[in-house]
Short mmCIF file of C-alpha atoms in Angstrom, two decimals:
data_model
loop_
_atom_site.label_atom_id
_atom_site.label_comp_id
_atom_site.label_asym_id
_atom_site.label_seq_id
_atom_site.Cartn_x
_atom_site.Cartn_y
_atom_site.Cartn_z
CA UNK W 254 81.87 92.62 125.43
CA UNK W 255 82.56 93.70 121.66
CA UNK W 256 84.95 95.86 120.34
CA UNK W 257 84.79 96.99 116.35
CA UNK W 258 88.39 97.46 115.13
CA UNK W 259 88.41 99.37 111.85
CA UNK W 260 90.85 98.70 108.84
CA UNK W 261 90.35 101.11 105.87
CA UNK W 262 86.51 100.76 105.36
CA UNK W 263 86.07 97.62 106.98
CA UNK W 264 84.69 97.11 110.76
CA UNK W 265 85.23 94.21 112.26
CA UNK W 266 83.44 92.88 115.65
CA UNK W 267 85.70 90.87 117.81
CA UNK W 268 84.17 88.95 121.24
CA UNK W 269 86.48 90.29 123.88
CA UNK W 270 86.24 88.08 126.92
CA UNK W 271 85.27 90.62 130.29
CA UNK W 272 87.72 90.34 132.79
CA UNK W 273 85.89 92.91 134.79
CA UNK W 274 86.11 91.11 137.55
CA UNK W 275 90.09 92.10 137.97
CA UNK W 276 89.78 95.46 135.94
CA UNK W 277 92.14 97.23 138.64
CA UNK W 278 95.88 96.61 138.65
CA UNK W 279 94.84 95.78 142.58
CA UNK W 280 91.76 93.75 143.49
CA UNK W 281 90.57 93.39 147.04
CA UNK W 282 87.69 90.25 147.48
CA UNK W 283 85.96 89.21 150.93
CA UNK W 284 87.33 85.31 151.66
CA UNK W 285 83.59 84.61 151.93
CA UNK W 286 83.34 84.60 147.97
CA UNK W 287 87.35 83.41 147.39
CA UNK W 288 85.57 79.94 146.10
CA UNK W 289 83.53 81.63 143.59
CA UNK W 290 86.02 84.42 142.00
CA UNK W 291 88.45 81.73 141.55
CA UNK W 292 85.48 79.71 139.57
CA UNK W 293 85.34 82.95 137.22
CA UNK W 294 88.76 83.11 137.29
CA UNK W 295 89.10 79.56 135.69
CA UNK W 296 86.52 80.47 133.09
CA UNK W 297 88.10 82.59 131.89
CA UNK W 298 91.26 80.71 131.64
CA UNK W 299 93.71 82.65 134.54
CA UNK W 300 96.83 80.56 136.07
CA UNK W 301 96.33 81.67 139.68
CA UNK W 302 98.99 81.06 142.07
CA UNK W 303 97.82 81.34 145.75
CA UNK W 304 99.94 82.63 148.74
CA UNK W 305 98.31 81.03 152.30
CA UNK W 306 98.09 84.23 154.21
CA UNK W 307 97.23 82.62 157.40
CA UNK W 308 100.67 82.61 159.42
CA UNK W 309 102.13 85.76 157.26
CA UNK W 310 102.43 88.60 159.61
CA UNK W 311 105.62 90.24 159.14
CA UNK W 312 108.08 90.45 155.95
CA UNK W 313 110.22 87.65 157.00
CA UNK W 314 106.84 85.38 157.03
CA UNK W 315 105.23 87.08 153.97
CA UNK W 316 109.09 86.16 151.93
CA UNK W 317 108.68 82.38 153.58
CA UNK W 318 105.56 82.17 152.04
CA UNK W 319 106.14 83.41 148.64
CA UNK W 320 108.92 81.21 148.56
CA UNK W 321 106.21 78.10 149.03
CA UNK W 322 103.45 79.23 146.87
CA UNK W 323 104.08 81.51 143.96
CA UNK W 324 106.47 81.03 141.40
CA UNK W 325 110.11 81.92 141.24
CA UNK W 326 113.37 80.42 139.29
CA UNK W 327 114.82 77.65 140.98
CA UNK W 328 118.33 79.86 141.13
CA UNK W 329 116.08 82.98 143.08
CA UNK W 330 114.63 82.97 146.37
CA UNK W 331 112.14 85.64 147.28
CA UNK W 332 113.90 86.86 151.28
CA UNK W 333 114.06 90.50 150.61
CA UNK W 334 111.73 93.14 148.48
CA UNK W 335 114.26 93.52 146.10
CA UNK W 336 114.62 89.29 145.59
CA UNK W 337 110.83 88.97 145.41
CA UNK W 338 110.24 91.40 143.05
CA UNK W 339 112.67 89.70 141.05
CA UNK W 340 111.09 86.41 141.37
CA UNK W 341 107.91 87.31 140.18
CA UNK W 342 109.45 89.68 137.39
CA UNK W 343 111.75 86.52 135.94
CA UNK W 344 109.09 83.72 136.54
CA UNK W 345 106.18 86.32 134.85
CA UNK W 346 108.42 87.10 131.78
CA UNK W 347 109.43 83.49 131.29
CA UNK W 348 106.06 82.54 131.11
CA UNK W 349 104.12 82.17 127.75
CA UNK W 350 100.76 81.80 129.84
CA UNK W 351 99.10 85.72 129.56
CA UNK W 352 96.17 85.66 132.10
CA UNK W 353 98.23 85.54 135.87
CA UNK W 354 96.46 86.64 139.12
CA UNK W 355 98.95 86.67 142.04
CA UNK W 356 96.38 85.82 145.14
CA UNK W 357 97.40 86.63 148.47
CA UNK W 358 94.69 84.83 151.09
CA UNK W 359 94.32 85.91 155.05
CA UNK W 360 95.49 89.51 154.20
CA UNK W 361 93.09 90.63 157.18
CA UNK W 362 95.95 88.93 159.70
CA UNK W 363 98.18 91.82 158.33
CA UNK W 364 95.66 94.78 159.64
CA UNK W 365 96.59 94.03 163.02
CA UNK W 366 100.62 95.05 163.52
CA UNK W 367 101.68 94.43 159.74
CA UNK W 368 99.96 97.19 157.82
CA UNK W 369 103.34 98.86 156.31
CA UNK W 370 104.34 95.58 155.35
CA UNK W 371 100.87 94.74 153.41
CA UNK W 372 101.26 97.97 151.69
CA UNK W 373 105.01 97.22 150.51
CA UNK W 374 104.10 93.94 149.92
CA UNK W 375 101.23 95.40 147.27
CA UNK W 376 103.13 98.16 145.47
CA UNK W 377 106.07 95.70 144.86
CA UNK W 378 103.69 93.06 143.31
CA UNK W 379 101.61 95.54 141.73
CA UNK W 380 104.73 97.43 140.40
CA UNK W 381 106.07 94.01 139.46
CA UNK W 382 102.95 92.42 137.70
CA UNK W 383 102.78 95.63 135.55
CA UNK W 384 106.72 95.80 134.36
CA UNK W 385 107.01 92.19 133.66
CA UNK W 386 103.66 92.62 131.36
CA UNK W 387 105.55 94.84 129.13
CA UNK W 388 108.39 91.92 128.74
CA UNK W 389 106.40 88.94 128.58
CA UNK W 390 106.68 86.21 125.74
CA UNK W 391 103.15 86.01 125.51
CA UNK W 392 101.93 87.96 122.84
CA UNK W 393 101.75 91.43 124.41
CA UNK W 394 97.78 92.33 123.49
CA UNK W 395 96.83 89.24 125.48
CA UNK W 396 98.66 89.57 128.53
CA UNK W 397 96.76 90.52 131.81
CA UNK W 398 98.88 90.25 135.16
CA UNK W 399 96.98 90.81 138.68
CA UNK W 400 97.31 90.63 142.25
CA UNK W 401 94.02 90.19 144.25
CA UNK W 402 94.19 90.19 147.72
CA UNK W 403 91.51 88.60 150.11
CA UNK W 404 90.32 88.24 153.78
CA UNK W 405 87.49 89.05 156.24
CA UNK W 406 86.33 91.92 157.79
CA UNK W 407 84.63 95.17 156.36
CA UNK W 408 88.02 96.08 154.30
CA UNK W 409 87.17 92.64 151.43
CA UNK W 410 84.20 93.95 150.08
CA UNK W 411 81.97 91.04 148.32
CA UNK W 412 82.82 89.66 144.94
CA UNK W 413 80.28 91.60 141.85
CA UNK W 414 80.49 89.18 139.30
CA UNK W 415 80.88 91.18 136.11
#
């Protein structure tokens, strides 16, 4: 899309890319079209670092997990809420790259038994993603932090592709 920025009496038109396709803070994508939104994702030039929700089912798992698949400082392990938020917070801010979606796969295993740890588990990301935006080195008008979180079932509606 376009945007016309205005100095004085000049107008400028600047191509802004669309990231529609993660507009909300928290995006939630059927596993059916994972393939494809990470395909858009790439396009549009996103690092995407990809938590294997299949055998996360409680918080102890979920930490074990995160620990394996998204980033954190050598010196931090993610085993609480209060460790993984800082994990993410410290890796996010240390890195220059400004387009980050946190994925979190097989979410639909946490509907059965784990729902209060899902929702945890999505306001401390989403909390995380939005503070360490404000601190990143990457220049601050470029930066665009997400957490999309996919499965089956009726609750991962189908990805619209902007």
């Amino acid at each position: 899309y376009q945007v016309v920025m205005a100095s004085g009496n000049a107008k400028t038109q600047v191509n802004m890319p669309d990231y529609s396709i993660v507009s909300q803070p928290v995006t939630y994508i059927n596993k059916s079209d994972l393939a494809r939104f990470k395909d858009a994702l790439k396009e549009l030039d996103f690092q995407v670092f990809e938590l294997n929700g299949e055998k996360v089912r409680d918080a102890e798992s979920l930490f074990e997990q995160a620990a394996r698949d998204w980033p954190h400082p050598p010196y931090l392990t993610p085993d609480s809420w209060p460790a993984l938020a800082d994990c993410l917070w410290t890796s996010l801010v240390e890195s220059a790259h400004p387009k980050v979606v946190l994925l979190w796969t097989e979410a639909q295993n946490m509907l059965d038994g784990g729902l209060p740890v899902l929702i945890t588990g999505i306001e401390v990301v989403s909390s995380n993603l939005k503070n360490a935006a404000k601190k990143s080195k990457a220049d601050p008008a470029e930066v665009y932090y997400r957490l999309v979180i996919s499965g089956s079932g009726p609750n991962f509606p189908p990805f619209q592709a902007g």
